[in-house]
Coordinates of C-alpha atoms and ligand atoms in Angstrom, one line a residue:
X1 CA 55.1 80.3 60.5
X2 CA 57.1 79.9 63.3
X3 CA 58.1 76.5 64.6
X4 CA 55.5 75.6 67.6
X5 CA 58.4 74.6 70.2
X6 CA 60.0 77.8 69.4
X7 CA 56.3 79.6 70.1
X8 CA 55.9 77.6 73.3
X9 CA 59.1 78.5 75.3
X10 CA 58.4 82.1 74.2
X11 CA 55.1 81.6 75.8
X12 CA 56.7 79.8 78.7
X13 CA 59.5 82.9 80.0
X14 CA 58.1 84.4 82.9
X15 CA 56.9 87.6 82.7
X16 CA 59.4 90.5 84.5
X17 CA 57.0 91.5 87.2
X18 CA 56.4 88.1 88.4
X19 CA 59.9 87.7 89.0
X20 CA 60.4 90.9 90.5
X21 CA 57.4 89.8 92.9
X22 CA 59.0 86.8 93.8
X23 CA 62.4 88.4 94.1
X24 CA 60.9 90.6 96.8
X25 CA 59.2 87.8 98.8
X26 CA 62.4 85.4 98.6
X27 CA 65.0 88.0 99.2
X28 CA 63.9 90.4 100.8
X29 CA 67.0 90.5 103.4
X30 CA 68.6 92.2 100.2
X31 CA 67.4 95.4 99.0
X32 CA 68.5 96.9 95.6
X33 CA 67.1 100.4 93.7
X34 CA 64.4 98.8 92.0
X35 CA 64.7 99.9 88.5
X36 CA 67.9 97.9 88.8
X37 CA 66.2 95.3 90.0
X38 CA 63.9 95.5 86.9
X39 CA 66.6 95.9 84.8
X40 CA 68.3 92.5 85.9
X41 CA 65.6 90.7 85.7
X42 CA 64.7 92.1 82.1
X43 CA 68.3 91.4 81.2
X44 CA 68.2 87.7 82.1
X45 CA 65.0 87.1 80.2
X46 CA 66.0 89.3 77.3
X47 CA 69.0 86.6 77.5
X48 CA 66.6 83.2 77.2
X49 CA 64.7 85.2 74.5
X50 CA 68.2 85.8 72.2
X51 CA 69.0 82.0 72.7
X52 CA 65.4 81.0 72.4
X53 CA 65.4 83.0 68.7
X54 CA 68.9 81.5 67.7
X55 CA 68.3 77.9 68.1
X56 CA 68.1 75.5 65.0
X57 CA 66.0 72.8 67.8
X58 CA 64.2 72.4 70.4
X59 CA 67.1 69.9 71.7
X60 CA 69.6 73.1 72.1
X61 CA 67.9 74.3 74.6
X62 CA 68.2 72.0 77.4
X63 CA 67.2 74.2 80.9
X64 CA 64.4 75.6 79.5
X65 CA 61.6 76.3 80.2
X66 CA 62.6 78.0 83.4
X67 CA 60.5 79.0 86.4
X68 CA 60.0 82.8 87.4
X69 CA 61.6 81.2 91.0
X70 CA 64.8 80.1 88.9
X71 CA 65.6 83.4 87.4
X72 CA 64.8 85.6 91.2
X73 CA 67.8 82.9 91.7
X74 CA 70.1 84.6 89.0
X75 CA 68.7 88.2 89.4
X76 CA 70.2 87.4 93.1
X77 CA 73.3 85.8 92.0
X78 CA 73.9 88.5 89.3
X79 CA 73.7 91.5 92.0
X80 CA 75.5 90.4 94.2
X81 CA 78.2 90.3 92.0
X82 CA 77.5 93.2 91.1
X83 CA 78.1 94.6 94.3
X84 CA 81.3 94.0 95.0
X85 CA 83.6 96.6 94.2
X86 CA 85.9 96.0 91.1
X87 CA 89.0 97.6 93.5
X88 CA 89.6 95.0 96.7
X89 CA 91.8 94.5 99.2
X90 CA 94.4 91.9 98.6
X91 CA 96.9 89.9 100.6
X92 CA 100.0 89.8 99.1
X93 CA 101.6 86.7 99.8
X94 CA 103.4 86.8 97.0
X95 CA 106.8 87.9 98.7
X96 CA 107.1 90.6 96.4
X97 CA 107.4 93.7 98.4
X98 CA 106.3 96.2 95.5
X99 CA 104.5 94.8 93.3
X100 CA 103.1 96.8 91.0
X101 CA 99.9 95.0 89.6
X102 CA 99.1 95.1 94.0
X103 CA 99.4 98.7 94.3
X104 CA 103.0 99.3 95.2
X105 CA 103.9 100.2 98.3
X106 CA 101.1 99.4 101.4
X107 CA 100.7 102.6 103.3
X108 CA 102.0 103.1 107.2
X109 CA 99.1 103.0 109.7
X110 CA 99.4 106.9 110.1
X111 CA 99.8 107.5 106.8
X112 CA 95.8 105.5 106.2
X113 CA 94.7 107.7 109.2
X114 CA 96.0 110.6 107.1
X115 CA 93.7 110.2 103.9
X116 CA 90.6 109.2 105.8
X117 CA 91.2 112.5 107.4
X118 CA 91.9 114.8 104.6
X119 CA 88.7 113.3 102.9
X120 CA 86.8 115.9 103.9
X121 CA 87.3 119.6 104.1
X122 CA 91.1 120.5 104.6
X123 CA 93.6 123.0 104.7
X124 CA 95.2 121.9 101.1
X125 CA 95.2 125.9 100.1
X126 CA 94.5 127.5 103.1
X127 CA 97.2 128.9 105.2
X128 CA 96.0 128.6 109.0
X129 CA 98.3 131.4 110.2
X130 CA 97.5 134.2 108.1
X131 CA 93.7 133.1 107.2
X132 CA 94.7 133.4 103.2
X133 CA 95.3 131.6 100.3
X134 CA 98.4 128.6 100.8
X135 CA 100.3 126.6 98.7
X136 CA 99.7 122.8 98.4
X137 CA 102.9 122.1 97.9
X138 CA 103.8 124.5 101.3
X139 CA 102.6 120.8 103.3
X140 CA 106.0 118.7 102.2
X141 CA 108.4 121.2 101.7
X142 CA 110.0 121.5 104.6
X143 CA 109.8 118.3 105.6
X144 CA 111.6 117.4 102.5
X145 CA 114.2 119.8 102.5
X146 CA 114.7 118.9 106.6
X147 CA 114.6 115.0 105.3
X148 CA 117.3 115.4 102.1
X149 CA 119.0 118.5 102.7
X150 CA 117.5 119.9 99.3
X151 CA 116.7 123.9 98.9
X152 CA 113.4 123.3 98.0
X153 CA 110.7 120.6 97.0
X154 CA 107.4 120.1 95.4
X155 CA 105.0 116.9 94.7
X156 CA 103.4 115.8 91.6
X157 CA 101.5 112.6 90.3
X158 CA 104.0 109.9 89.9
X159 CA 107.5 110.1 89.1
X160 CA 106.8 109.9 85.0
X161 CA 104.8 113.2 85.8
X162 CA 108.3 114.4 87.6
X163 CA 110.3 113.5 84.9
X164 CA 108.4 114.9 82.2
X165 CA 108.1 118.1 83.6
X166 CA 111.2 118.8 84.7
X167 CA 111.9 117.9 81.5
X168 CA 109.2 120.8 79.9
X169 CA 110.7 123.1 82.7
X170 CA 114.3 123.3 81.7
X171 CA 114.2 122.0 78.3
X172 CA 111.9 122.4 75.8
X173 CA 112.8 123.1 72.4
X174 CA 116.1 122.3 73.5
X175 CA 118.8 119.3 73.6
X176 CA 119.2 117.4 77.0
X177 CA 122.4 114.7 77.3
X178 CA 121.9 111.3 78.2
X179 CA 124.0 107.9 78.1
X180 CA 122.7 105.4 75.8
X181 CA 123.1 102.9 79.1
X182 CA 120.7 104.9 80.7
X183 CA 117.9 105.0 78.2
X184 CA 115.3 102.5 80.2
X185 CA 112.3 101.1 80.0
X186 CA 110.4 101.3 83.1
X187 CA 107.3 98.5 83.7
X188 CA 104.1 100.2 82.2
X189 CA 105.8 101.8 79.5
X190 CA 107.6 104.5 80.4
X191 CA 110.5 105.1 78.3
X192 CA 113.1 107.8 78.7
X193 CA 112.8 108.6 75.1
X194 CA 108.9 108.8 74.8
X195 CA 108.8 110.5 78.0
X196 CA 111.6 113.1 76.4
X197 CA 109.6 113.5 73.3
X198 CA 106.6 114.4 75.4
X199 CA 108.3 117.0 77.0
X200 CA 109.4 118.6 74.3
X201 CA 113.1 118.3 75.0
X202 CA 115.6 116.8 72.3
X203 CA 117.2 113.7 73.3
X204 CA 120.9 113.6 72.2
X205 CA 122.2 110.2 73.3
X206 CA 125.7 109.6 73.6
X207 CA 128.4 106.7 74.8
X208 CA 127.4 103.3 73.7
X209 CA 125.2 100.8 75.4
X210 CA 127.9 99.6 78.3
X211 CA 129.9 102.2 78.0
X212 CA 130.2 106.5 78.3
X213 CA 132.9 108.1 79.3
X214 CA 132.9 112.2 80.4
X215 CA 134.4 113.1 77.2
X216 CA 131.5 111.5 75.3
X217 CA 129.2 114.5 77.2
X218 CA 131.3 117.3 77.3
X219 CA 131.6 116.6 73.3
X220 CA 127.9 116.5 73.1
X221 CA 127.6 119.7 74.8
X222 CA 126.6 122.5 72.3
X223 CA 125.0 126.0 72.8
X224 CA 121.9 124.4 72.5
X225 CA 122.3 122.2 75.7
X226 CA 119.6 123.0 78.4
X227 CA 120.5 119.7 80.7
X228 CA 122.8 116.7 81.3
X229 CA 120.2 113.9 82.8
X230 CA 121.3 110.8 84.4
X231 CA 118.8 108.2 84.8
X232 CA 119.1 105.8 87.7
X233 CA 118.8 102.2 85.6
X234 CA 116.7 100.6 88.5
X235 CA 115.2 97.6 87.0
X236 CA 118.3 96.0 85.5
X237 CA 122.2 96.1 85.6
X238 CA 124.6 96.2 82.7
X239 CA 127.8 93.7 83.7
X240 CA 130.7 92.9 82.4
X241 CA 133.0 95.8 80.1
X242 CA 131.4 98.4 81.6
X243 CA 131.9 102.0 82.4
X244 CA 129.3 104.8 83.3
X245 CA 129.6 108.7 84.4
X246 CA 128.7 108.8 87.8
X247 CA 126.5 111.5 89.3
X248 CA 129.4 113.6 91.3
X249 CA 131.6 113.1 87.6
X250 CA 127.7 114.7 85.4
X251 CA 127.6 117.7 88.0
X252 CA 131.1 118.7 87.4
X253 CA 131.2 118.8 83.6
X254 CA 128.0 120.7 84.6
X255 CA 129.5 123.3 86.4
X256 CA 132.5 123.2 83.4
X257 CA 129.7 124.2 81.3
X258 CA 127.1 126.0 83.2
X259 CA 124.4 123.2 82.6
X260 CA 121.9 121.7 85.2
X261 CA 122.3 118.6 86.3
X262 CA 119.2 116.6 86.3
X263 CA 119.0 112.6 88.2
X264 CA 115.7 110.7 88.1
X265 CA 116.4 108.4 90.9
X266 CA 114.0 106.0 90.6
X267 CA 113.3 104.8 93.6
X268 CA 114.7 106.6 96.1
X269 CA 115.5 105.6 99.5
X270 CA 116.0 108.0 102.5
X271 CA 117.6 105.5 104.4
X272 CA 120.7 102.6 104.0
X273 CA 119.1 99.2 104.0
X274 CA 122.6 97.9 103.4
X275 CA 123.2 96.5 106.6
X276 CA 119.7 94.0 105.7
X277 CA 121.4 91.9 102.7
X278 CA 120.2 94.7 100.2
X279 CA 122.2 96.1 97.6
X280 CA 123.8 99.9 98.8
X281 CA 121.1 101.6 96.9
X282 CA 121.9 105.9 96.6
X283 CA 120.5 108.0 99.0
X284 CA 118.7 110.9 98.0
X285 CA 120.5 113.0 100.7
X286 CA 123.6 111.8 99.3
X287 CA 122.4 112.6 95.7
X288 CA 121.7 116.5 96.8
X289 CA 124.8 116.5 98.3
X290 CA 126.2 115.4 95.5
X291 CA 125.0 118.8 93.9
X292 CA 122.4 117.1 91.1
X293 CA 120.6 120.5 90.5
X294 CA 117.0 118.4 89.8
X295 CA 116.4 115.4 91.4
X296 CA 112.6 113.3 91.0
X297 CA 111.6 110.0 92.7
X298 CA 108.4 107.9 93.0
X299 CA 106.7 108.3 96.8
X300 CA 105.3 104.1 96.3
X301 CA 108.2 102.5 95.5
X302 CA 111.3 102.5 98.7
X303 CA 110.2 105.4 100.2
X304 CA 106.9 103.8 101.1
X305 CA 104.5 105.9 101.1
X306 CA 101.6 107.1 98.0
X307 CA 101.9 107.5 94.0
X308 CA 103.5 110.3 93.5
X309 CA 106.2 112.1 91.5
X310 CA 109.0 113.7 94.2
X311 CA 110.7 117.0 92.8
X312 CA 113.6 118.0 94.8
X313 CA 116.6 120.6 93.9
X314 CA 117.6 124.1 93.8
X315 CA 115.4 126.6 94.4
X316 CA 115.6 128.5 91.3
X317 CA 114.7 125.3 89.5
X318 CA 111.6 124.4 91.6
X319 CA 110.3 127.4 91.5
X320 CA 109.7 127.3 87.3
X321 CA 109.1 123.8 87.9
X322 CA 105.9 124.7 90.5
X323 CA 105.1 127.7 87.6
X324 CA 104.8 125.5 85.1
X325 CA 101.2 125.4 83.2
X326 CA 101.4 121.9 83.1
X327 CA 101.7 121.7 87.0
X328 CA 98.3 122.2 87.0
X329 CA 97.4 118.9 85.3
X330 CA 100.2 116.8 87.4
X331 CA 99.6 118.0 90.8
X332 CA 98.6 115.6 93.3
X333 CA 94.9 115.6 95.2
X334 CA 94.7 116.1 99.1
X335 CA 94.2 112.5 99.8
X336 CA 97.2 111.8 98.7
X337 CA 99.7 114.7 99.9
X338 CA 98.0 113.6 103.0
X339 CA 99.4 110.3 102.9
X340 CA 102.7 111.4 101.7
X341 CA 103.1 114.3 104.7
X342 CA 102.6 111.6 107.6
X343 CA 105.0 108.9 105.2
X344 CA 107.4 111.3 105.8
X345 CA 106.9 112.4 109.5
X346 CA 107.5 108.7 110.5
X347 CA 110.8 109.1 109.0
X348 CA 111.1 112.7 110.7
X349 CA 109.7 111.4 114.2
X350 CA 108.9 108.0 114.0
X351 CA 110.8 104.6 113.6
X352 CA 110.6 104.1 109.9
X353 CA 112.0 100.4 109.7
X354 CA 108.8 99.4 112.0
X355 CA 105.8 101.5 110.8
X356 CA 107.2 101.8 107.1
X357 CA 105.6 98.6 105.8
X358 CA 108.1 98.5 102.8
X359 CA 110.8 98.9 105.2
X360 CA 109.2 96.4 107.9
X361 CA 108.8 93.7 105.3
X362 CA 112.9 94.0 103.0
X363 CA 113.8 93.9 106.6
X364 CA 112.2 91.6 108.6
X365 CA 114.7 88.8 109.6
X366 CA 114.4 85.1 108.5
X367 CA 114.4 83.5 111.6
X368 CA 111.3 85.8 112.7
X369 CA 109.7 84.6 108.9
X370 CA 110.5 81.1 110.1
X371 CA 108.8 81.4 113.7
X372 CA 105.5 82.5 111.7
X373 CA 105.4 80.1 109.4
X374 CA 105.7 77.5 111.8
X375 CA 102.9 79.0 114.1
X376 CA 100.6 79.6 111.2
X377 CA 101.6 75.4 109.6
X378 CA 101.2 74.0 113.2
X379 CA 97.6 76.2 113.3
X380 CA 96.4 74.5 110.2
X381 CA 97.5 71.0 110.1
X382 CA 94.7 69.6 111.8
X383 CA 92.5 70.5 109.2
X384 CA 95.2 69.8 106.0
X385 CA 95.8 66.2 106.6
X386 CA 92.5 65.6 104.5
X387 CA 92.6 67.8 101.9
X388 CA 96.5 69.2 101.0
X389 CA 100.2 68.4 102.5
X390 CA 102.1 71.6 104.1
X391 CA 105.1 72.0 104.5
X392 CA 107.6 75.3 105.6
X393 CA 110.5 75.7 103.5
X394 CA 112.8 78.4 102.4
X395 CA 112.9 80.4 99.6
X396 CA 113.4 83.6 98.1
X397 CA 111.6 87.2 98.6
X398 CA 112.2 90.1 95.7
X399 CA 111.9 93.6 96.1
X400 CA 110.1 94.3 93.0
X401 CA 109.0 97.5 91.7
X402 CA 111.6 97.4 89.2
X403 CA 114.4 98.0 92.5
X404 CA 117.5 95.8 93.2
X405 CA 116.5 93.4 90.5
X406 CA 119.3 91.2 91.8
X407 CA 118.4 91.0 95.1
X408 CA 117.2 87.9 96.6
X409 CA 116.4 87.9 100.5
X410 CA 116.1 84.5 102.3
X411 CA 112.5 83.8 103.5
X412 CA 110.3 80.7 104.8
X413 CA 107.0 80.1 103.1
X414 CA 104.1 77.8 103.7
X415 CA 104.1 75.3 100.5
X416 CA 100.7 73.7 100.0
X417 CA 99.9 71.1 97.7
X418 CA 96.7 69.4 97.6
X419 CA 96.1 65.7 97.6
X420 CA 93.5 65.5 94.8
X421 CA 92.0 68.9 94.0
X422 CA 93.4 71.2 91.4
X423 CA 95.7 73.3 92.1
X424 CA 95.0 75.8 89.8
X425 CA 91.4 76.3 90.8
X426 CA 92.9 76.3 94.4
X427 CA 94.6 79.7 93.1
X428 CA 91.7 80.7 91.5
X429 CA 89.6 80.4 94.6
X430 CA 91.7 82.1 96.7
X431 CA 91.9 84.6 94.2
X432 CA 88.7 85.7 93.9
X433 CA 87.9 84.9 97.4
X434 CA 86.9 87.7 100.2
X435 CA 89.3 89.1 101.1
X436 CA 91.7 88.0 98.0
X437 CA 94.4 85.9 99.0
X438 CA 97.6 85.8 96.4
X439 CA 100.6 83.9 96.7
X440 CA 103.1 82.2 93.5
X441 CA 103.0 78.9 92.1
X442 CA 106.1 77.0 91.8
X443 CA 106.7 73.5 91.1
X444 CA 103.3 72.4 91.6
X445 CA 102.6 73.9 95.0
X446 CA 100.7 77.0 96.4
X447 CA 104.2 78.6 98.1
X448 CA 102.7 81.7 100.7
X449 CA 105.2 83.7 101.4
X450 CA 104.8 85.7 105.2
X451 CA 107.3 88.7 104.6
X452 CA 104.9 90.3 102.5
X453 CA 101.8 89.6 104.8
X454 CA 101.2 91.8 107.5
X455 CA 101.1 89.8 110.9
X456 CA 97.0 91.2 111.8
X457 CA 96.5 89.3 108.4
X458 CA 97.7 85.9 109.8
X459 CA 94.2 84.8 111.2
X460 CA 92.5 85.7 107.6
X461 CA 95.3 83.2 105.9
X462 CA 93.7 80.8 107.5
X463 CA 90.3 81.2 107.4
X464 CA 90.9 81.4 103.3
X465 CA 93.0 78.4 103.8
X466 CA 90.6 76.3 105.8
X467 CA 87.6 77.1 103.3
X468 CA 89.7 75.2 100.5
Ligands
PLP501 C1 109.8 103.6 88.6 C2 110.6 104.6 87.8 C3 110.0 105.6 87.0 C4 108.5 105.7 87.0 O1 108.0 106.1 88.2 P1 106.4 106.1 88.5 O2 106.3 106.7 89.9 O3 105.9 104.7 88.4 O4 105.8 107.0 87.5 C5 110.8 106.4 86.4 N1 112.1 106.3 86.4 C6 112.8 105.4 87.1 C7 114.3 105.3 87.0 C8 112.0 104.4 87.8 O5 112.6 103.5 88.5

């Protein structure tokens, strides 16, 4: 027979629709589908029960019995977590422009206004003027060729999706050329020669790791050749005894030999940012003009604007490229070619360096960072003398997004450090707070970097700074 203190807080956990009962009278501001309701509250008690059942003695569980009042509590406490959507808004205070894990690039104000108009009904396959079917692609065409000088253009998911096929297009079953320096590894695991393999294409790598020279392709270069590829090696740089075939050097052994020429840029910047303290990154105008035959780029990373894979070249490329079965499963939804289009009118109409975020924020000059900092510090220092010391100091901002690993821009950050709380649940706080507020730790202190927060999200940095 079972123990009697195991029997009597059996006996003792409240029955579910006395909870639910009490749930409605002390909550009822709150209202939830009730069958979840039910099925939180039989959870919870289902959870006592397990606990109850897997105790050696009565002294393990401590808390119990519970009241019915008690667990309306956690049924409360449980759903409203529940509630909140897993996918938030963040502030990136981080100072890394694109950072990856916080969704890349943020979007230009028109380009928002875009997607929450496309949501509904659109146009994406309906051509207005002659009241038949369209293309989806027929919406960034032209405004890519007008932006890049290319002969023709399409979109796809992300630039993995470009590269790959391409790659199918051109290649399959057949042998593309590329340096051994240019065989990356981009963040999230996308590796040249994986992404090759899925395609279908042969890799045939030649040169060495810091060095190729044109000879080492135009050996390589047999009857089974479909396509020299040069891969832009965004996320790291190869000093020292060094030499590399450069793009205008790949097109003409191309021509030598009748092969396409094939670039996946990377990044991809439509225009110079050299004049900011950034490295002279290509641009893709330059690139076409260059004559690369195929050229692909991500839309989230430089250029500022929505995932997506950007496939730019000669026409008679593009064209297989857009007939290509596997289009189908790469192509890009309405929400986002809506975003992309307006991305790229700014740059066709607009001032791109202000209403580009990614643009506003690797340019944005330190003595402007400095100004802000200082306005937000003088804002919170009445209320920090109790609880943290802040300071504005300078520091370092990074592009991130695996572009211009080297570069470093000068920026001023708030540094807090508190007085006797820990820090790390300070971060953790903020980090799970509403809205979510990141920045980076560094020599135990919280550093909040402004170039990366928009200025309307000033007066939230404080309100999550003041509920510390
Ligand atoms: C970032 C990058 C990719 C991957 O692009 P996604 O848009 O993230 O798929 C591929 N190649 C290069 C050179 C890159 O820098």
């Amino acid at each position: 027979m079972a123990e009697n203190w195991r029997q009597h807080h059996l006996r003792s956990l409240p029955a579910v629709d006395v909870v639910v009962n009490i749930y409605h009278r002390e909550y009822s501001a709150t209202r939830y589908p009730h069958s979840l309701l039910v099925s939180v509250v039989q959870e919870i008690v289902a959870g006592l029960r397990r606990q109850i059942l897997a105790a050696s003695g009565d002294e393990e569980l401590t808390g119990l019995p519970v009241t019915p009042e008690k667990v309306a509590f956690w049924v409360d406490s449980n759903l409203r977590k529940m509630e909140k959507p897993s996918l938030r808004r963040v502030i990136n205070a981080t100072g890394t422009v694109l950072h990856t894990n916080m969704g890349r690039a943020p979007l230009a104000a028109a380009a928002r206004q875009a997607m929450a108009d496309a949501a509904g009904f659109c146009n994406l396959e309906l051509d207005l003027e002659e009241g038949r079917r369209g293309s989806r692609h027929s919406h960034i065409e032209d405004i890519l060729i007008s932006l890049t000088g290319a002969e023709a253009a399409c979109v796809v998911n992300n630039n993995a999706a470009a590269v790959m096929l391409c790659l199918n297009t051109v290649a399959a079953g057949k042998k593309v050329v590329v340096s051994r320096g240019e065989l990356v590894e981009i963040g999230g695991s996308f590796r040249i020669p994986d992404v090759m393999t899925a395609s279908g294409a042969r890799l045939l790598e030649v040169g060495t790791t810091n060095k190729t020279h044109p000879a080492d392709y135009r050996r390589a270069i047999d009857e089974e050749t479909a396509l020299l590829l040069k891969v832009h090696t965004s996320n790291f740089k190869v000093v020292g005894f060094t030499a590399a075939v450069d793009t205008e050097e790949l097109v003409v052994i191309g021509r030598e030999h009748g092969l396409p020429v094939m670039e996946d840029l990377g990044s991809g910047l439509l225009v110079d940012l050299s004049g900011f303290g950034l490295n002279r990154e290509p641009l893709v105008s330059e690139r076409i003009e260059a004559g690369v035959d195929l050229l692909t780029l991500s839309g989230d990373k430089l250029l500022g604007g929505p995932q997506a894979g950007l496939i730019l070249g000669r026409s008679e490329l593009v064209e297989r490229v857009k007939k290509n079965q596997l289009m189908r499963a790469l192509r890009p939804d309405k929400v986002t070619l809506a975003a992309l289009e307006a991305t790229l009118r700014v740059y066709r109409f607009g001032d791109p360096l202000r209403e580009i975020p990614v643009l506003a924020m690797l340019t944005a000059s330190p003595p402007l960072l400095k100004v802000r900092a200082e306005r937000l510090a003088k804002l919170l220092h009445e209320h920090c003398n109790e609880a943290y010391t802040l300071d504005v100091a300078e520091d370092y901002s990074y592009v991130g997004g695996g572009a211009m690993p080297l570069t470093r821009l000068l920026t001023y950050v708030l540094a807090i450090k508190p007085k006797s709380a820990s820090l790390s649940e300070w971060v953790r706080k903020l980090r799970t707070g509403d809205p979510v507020l990141v920045g980076r730790v560094q020599d135990d202190r919280l550093l909040l970097d402004l170039r990366t927060v928009a200025e309307d999200e000033e007066e939230e940095v404080i309100r999550c700074l003041m509920s510390l």
